[in-house]
Structure formats: structure tokens, C-alpha cells
Amino acid sequence: MSAASPATAASPATARKPSARDRLLAAADELFYAEGVHTVGIDRVIERAGVAKASLYSSFGSKDGLIRAYLEGQHRRRRKRILTALERYDSPRDKLLGIFDVLAETASRSSFRGCAFYNASAESPRGGVVEEVCDTNRAWTRRLFTDLARDAGAADPEALAAQLVLLYDGSTVGARMDRDVSAPTTARAVATALLEAATAR
């Protein structure tokens, strides 16, 4: 087969450009996470994305629709980041404690502004899209801790998971509010003691 001619060969110039929807989500990811889902108005998102205002409404229906898509994207990426990182651990015990290692890695980044879900929830009223997506994210986190606690041999995996979620929450806030990147590592040491007590026979 002959090589493609210059007229038919793919080039960066002919590569697909991000859609208006993709650009709006990228702008929302940056602005909403850094400054807040309600603090940032749609005009700033539209300006940053470089699209027409009609594109926001045709893609998401409303600002609430954009906020939902932003938080759902945060949830998918967070879930993938944690599950991918936990693949490097062999035992359920190490995976359980490894969740705090993943948090430590995330908190050490210069772009870290705390938990996107805590931040959005703090500035939103009860009910609505923010609470709905945040509840989904927290349910997934509790389920992950519970399943790993059960696999690690905890006598009461639900109780241990509840303790570890509170510990995880606290270390996330500490890393952000106290600018203490060691908070997740400290939390891991406490989690180790809780796990040992919960699995003692």
C-alpha cells in the first residue's frame, strides 16, 4: 500500500478541535474549582471558553446543568484516579490505607483547593443538583471504604468505614485549610491503628 499523500495525511491542523461543550466544561473545571460554582457567573465561563452564550444553553440547558456536568466529571475522574492508584497494592488492607496515600498525592499538588464536592456543597442550599451529585460521590466513597474494610477482615466493616470516612474528610480539610500536605499521612497512621483494632482477633 502506498504512503498517504500530503493532501490525505492527517495533520495537527486537521485534527478535531474541542467542541463548544468540551471548552465550556474545561472552563468550568478551572473556574468552578478555583473560585466556586456560584461565585463564578456564566459570563466568565463563556468568556474563558470562547464560545457563544447560546452554546451553554444548547449544551447544558442552564447553569445548573453545567454545574451538574462539572461535578459529575469531577466524580468520574476522582473515582478513576483512586481505583487506578489502588491497583498498585496487593492486599485489601494495603488498598484501604492506600486511599490516604492517593489523597496525599492529590493534596501535594499546587493546584489543590480542597474537595470540589465539599466546596460546592458549602455554597449551595439543600436540595438541587449539587446535593444530588455530592451524595452520589460520598456514597461511592463510603462503599469503597466499607468493601475494603470487609475484605480486610474488619469485624464491623460499616463502623470502621464510618470512622475512616470522617478521618478522610478531616485530613482533606486539614490539607486545605491548614495548608498541611502531611495531613493525609498523619490520617493514614491513625487509620492503621483503627484497622488493626477492628481486625484484632
mmCIF file of C-alpha atoms in Angstrom:
data_model
loop_
_atom_site.group_PDB
_atom_site.id
_atom_site.type_symbol
_atom_site.label_atom_id
_atom_site.label_comp_id
_atom_site.label_asym_id
_atom_site.label_seq_id
_atom_site.Cartn_x
_atom_site.Cartn_y
_atom_site.Cartn_z
ATOM 1 C CA MET A 1 0.000 0.000 0.000
ATOM 2 C CA SER A 2 1.405 3.382 -0.962
ATOM 3 C CA ALA A 3 2.017 6.075 1.616
ATOM 4 C CA ALA A 4 -0.689 8.666 2.068
ATOM 5 C CA SER A 5 -0.277 11.794 0.026
ATOM 6 C CA PRO A 6 0.181 15.156 1.730
ATOM 7 C CA ALA A 7 -3.401 16.001 0.807
ATOM 8 C CA THR A 8 -4.826 12.980 2.651
ATOM 9 C CA ALA A 9 -2.351 12.559 5.512
ATOM 10 C CA ALA A 10 -3.611 13.582 8.938
ATOM 11 C CA SER A 11 -2.047 16.700 10.390
ATOM 12 C CA PRO A 12 -2.463 18.755 13.553
ATOM 13 C CA ALA A 13 -4.320 21.346 11.518
ATOM 14 C CA THR A 14 -6.993 18.818 10.546
ATOM 15 C CA ALA A 15 -7.274 17.213 13.979
ATOM 16 C CA ARG A 16 -10.655 17.607 15.648
ATOM 17 C CA LYS A 17 -10.897 20.755 17.707
ATOM 18 C CA PRO A 18 -12.597 20.643 21.108
ATOM 19 C CA SER A 19 -16.333 21.155 20.819
ATOM 20 C CA ALA A 20 -18.079 24.102 22.432
ATOM 21 C CA ARG A 21 -19.337 21.709 25.096
ATOM 22 C CA ASP A 22 -15.809 20.468 25.819
ATOM 23 C CA ARG A 23 -14.489 24.024 26.038
ATOM 24 C CA LEU A 24 -17.267 25.042 28.413
ATOM 25 C CA LEU A 25 -16.555 22.063 30.667
ATOM 26 C CA ALA A 26 -12.821 22.795 30.649
ATOM 27 C CA ALA A 27 -13.514 26.405 31.628
ATOM 28 C CA ALA A 28 -15.956 25.300 34.336
ATOM 29 C CA ASP A 29 -13.439 22.800 35.718
ATOM 30 C CA GLU A 30 -10.873 25.542 36.101
ATOM 31 C CA LEU A 31 -13.073 28.365 37.360
ATOM 32 C CA PHE A 32 -15.579 26.454 39.492
ATOM 33 C CA TYR A 33 -12.869 24.510 41.307
ATOM 34 C CA ALA A 34 -10.688 27.555 41.937
ATOM 35 C CA GLU A 35 -13.401 30.056 42.856
ATOM 36 C CA GLY A 36 -16.745 28.347 43.449
ATOM 37 C CA VAL A 37 -19.738 27.158 41.479
ATOM 38 C CA HIS A 38 -21.941 30.092 42.470
ATOM 39 C CA THR A 39 -19.267 32.771 42.781
ATOM 40 C CA VAL A 40 -18.358 32.362 39.128
ATOM 41 C CA GLY A 41 -21.017 33.658 36.751
ATOM 42 C CA ILE A 42 -21.817 32.068 33.428
ATOM 43 C CA ASP A 43 -20.444 35.073 31.538
ATOM 44 C CA ARG A 44 -16.963 34.350 32.875
ATOM 45 C CA VAL A 45 -17.239 30.691 31.901
ATOM 46 C CA ILE A 46 -18.433 31.632 28.427
ATOM 47 C CA GLU A 47 -15.630 34.173 28.033
ATOM 48 C CA ARG A 48 -12.989 31.689 29.186
ATOM 49 C CA ALA A 49 -14.370 29.013 26.860
ATOM 50 C CA GLY A 50 -14.514 31.394 23.931
ATOM 51 C CA VAL A 51 -17.993 30.332 22.819
ATOM 52 C CA ALA A 52 -21.344 31.998 22.260
ATOM 53 C CA LYS A 53 -23.775 32.166 25.183
ATOM 54 C CA ALA A 54 -26.240 30.081 23.175
ATOM 55 C CA SER A 55 -23.724 27.216 23.264
ATOM 56 C CA LEU A 56 -24.059 26.929 27.030
ATOM 57 C CA TYR A 57 -27.831 26.627 26.888
ATOM 58 C CA SER A 58 -27.827 24.242 23.927
ATOM 59 C CA SER A 59 -25.210 22.020 25.634
ATOM 60 C CA PHE A 60 -26.351 22.109 29.263
ATOM 61 C CA GLY A 61 -29.744 23.817 29.374
ATOM 62 C CA SER A 62 -28.824 26.101 32.282
ATOM 63 C CA LYS A 63 -26.044 26.955 34.693
ATOM 64 C CA ASP A 64 -27.330 24.197 36.974
ATOM 65 C CA GLY A 65 -26.855 21.783 34.091
ATOM 66 C CA LEU A 66 -23.263 22.958 33.694
ATOM 67 C CA ILE A 67 -22.661 22.603 37.443
ATOM 68 C CA ARG A 68 -24.040 19.062 37.330
ATOM 69 C CA ALA A 69 -21.764 18.155 34.414
ATOM 70 C CA TYR A 70 -18.774 19.703 36.203
ATOM 71 C CA LEU A 71 -19.386 17.752 39.411
ATOM 72 C CA GLU A 72 -20.142 14.510 37.562
ATOM 73 C CA GLY A 73 -16.863 14.914 35.698
ATOM 74 C CA GLN A 74 -15.064 15.510 38.992
ATOM 75 C CA HIS A 75 -16.637 12.351 40.375
ATOM 76 C CA ARG A 76 -15.621 10.217 37.370
ATOM 77 C CA ARG A 77 -12.043 11.473 37.446
ATOM 78 C CA ARG A 78 -11.751 11.064 41.213
ATOM 79 C CA ARG A 79 -13.108 7.518 41.067
ATOM 80 C CA LYS A 80 -10.740 6.595 38.237
ATOM 81 C CA ARG A 81 -7.769 8.220 39.974
ATOM 82 C CA ILE A 82 -8.351 6.320 43.213
ATOM 83 C CA LEU A 83 -9.142 2.933 41.654
ATOM 84 C CA THR A 84 -6.183 3.145 39.276
ATOM 85 C CA ALA A 85 -3.821 4.059 42.105
ATOM 86 C CA LEU A 86 -5.115 1.221 44.305
ATOM 87 C CA GLU A 87 -4.109 -1.305 41.644
ATOM 88 C CA ARG A 88 -0.516 -0.977 42.850
ATOM 89 C CA TYR A 89 -1.470 -2.508 46.202
ATOM 90 C CA ASP A 90 -1.901 -6.262 46.665
ATOM 91 C CA SER A 91 -3.952 -6.775 49.815
ATOM 92 C CA PRO A 92 -7.288 -5.256 50.899
ATOM 93 C CA ARG A 93 -5.537 -3.869 53.972
ATOM 94 C CA ASP A 94 -2.957 -2.041 51.874
ATOM 95 C CA LYS A 95 -5.637 -0.821 49.465
ATOM 96 C CA LEU A 96 -7.682 0.545 52.351
ATOM 97 C CA LEU A 97 -4.735 2.512 53.710
ATOM 98 C CA GLY A 98 -3.677 3.373 50.179
ATOM 99 C CA ILE A 99 -6.716 5.635 49.833
ATOM 100 C CA PHE A 100 -4.905 8.032 52.152
ATOM 101 C CA ASP A 101 -1.768 7.763 50.011
ATOM 102 C CA VAL A 102 -3.794 8.854 46.990
ATOM 103 C CA LEU A 103 -5.145 11.803 48.972
ATOM 104 C CA ALA A 104 -1.592 12.744 49.999
ATOM 105 C CA GLU A 105 -0.533 12.774 46.353
ATOM 106 C CA THR A 106 -3.507 14.940 45.400
ATOM 107 C CA ALA A 107 -3.014 17.363 48.299
ATOM 108 C CA SER A 108 0.637 17.896 47.370
ATOM 109 C CA ARG A 109 -0.267 19.447 44.002
ATOM 110 C CA SER A 110 -0.026 23.212 43.694
ATOM 111 C CA SER A 111 -3.496 23.260 42.136
ATOM 112 C CA PHE A 112 -5.111 21.607 45.190
ATOM 113 C CA ARG A 113 -8.026 23.667 46.527
ATOM 114 C CA GLY A 114 -9.625 21.043 48.726
ATOM 115 C CA CYS A 115 -12.517 18.796 47.807
ATOM 116 C CA ALA A 116 -14.609 20.003 44.871
ATOM 117 C CA PHE A 117 -17.690 18.435 46.463
ATOM 118 C CA TYR A 118 -17.217 19.977 49.910
ATOM 119 C CA ASN A 119 -16.613 23.349 48.283
ATOM 120 C CA ALA A 120 -19.694 23.199 46.072
ATOM 121 C CA SER A 121 -21.886 21.909 48.901
ATOM 122 C CA ALA A 122 -20.758 24.655 51.277
ATOM 123 C CA GLU A 123 -22.037 27.385 48.971
ATOM 124 C CA SER A 124 -25.248 25.663 47.884
ATOM 125 C CA PRO A 125 -28.671 25.322 49.525
ATOM 126 C CA ARG A 126 -30.071 21.937 50.459
ATOM 127 C CA GLY A 127 -31.583 20.025 47.586
ATOM 128 C CA GLY A 128 -30.813 20.542 43.942
ATOM 129 C CA VAL A 129 -28.132 19.241 41.630
ATOM 130 C CA VAL A 130 -25.165 19.952 43.900
ATOM 131 C CA GLU A 131 -26.528 17.895 46.775
ATOM 132 C CA GLU A 132 -27.553 15.103 44.417
ATOM 133 C CA VAL A 133 -24.131 14.677 42.811
ATOM 134 C CA CYS A 134 -22.303 15.197 46.116
ATOM 135 C CA ASP A 135 -24.446 12.480 47.716
ATOM 136 C CA THR A 136 -23.526 10.128 44.881
ATOM 137 C CA ASN A 137 -19.838 10.845 45.371
ATOM 138 C CA ARG A 138 -19.996 10.350 49.133
ATOM 139 C CA ALA A 139 -21.979 7.131 48.799
ATOM 140 C CA TRP A 140 -19.280 5.791 46.482
ATOM 141 C CA THR A 141 -16.564 6.747 48.979
ATOM 142 C CA ARG A 142 -18.368 5.074 51.886
ATOM 143 C CA ARG A 143 -18.974 1.956 49.799
ATOM 144 C CA LEU A 144 -15.300 1.765 48.821
ATOM 145 C CA PHE A 145 -14.181 2.021 52.453
ATOM 146 C CA THR A 146 -16.826 -0.492 53.560
ATOM 147 C CA ASP A 147 -15.978 -3.066 50.888
ATOM 148 C CA LEU A 148 -12.253 -2.852 51.579
ATOM 149 C CA ALA A 149 -12.828 -2.970 55.345
ATOM 150 C CA ARG A 150 -14.889 -6.146 54.881
ATOM 151 C CA ASP A 151 -12.248 -7.693 52.619
ATOM 152 C CA ALA A 152 -9.561 -6.782 55.157
ATOM 153 C CA GLY A 153 -11.405 -8.753 57.833
ATOM 154 C CA ALA A 154 -12.948 -5.998 59.949
ATOM 155 C CA ALA A 155 -15.445 -7.359 62.461
ATOM 156 C CA ASP A 156 -17.815 -4.459 61.723
ATOM 157 C CA PRO A 157 -16.872 -3.055 58.310
ATOM 158 C CA GLU A 158 -19.624 -0.429 58.292
ATOM 159 C CA ALA A 159 -18.469 1.005 61.622
ATOM 160 C CA LEU A 160 -14.832 1.058 60.544
ATOM 161 C CA ALA A 161 -15.766 2.669 57.231
ATOM 162 C CA ALA A 162 -17.697 5.404 59.052
ATOM 163 C CA GLN A 163 -14.620 6.161 61.161
ATOM 164 C CA LEU A 164 -12.319 6.196 58.142
ATOM 165 C CA VAL A 165 -14.603 8.469 56.123
ATOM 166 C CA LEU A 166 -14.565 11.001 58.975
ATOM 167 C CA LEU A 167 -10.790 10.693 59.122
ATOM 168 C CA TYR A 168 -10.534 11.135 55.360
ATOM 169 C CA ASP A 169 -12.810 14.176 55.477
ATOM 170 C CA GLY A 170 -10.783 15.740 58.277
ATOM 171 C CA SER A 171 -7.454 15.234 56.584
ATOM 172 C CA THR A 172 -8.801 16.693 53.340
ATOM 173 C CA VAL A 173 -9.920 19.826 55.169
ATOM 174 C CA GLY A 174 -6.659 19.987 57.137
ATOM 175 C CA ALA A 175 -4.586 19.750 53.983
ATOM 176 C CA ARG A 176 -6.514 22.671 52.502
ATOM 177 C CA MET A 177 -7.334 24.926 55.460
ATOM 178 C CA ASP A 178 -4.056 24.452 57.346
ATOM 179 C CA ARG A 179 -2.005 24.161 54.152
ATOM 180 C CA ASP A 180 -0.645 20.976 55.689
ATOM 181 C CA VAL A 181 0.260 18.472 52.986
ATOM 182 C CA SER A 182 1.197 15.971 55.699
ATOM 183 C CA ALA A 183 -2.389 15.753 56.997
ATOM 184 C CA PRO A 184 -3.295 12.686 54.877
ATOM 185 C CA THR A 185 -0.112 10.923 56.019
ATOM 186 C CA THR A 186 -0.994 11.615 59.645
ATOM 187 C CA ALA A 187 -4.511 10.355 58.966
ATOM 188 C CA ARG A 188 -3.052 7.178 57.448
ATOM 189 C CA ALA A 189 -1.232 6.431 60.701
ATOM 190 C CA VAL A 190 -4.474 6.832 62.656
ATOM 191 C CA ALA A 191 -6.302 4.696 60.075
ATOM 192 C CA THR A 192 -3.700 1.967 60.559
ATOM 193 C CA ALA A 193 -4.404 1.863 64.299
ATOM 194 C CA LEU A 194 -8.167 1.774 63.706
ATOM 195 C CA LEU A 195 -7.781 -1.024 61.176
ATOM 196 C CA GLU A 196 -5.611 -3.086 63.486
ATOM 197 C CA ALA A 197 -8.132 -2.713 66.306
ATOM 198 C CA ALA A 198 -11.030 -3.604 64.000
ATOM 199 C CA THR A 199 -9.332 -6.765 62.709
ATOM 200 C CA ALA A 200 -7.860 -7.996 66.016
ATOM 201 C CA ARG A 201 -8.980 -11.467 66.992
#
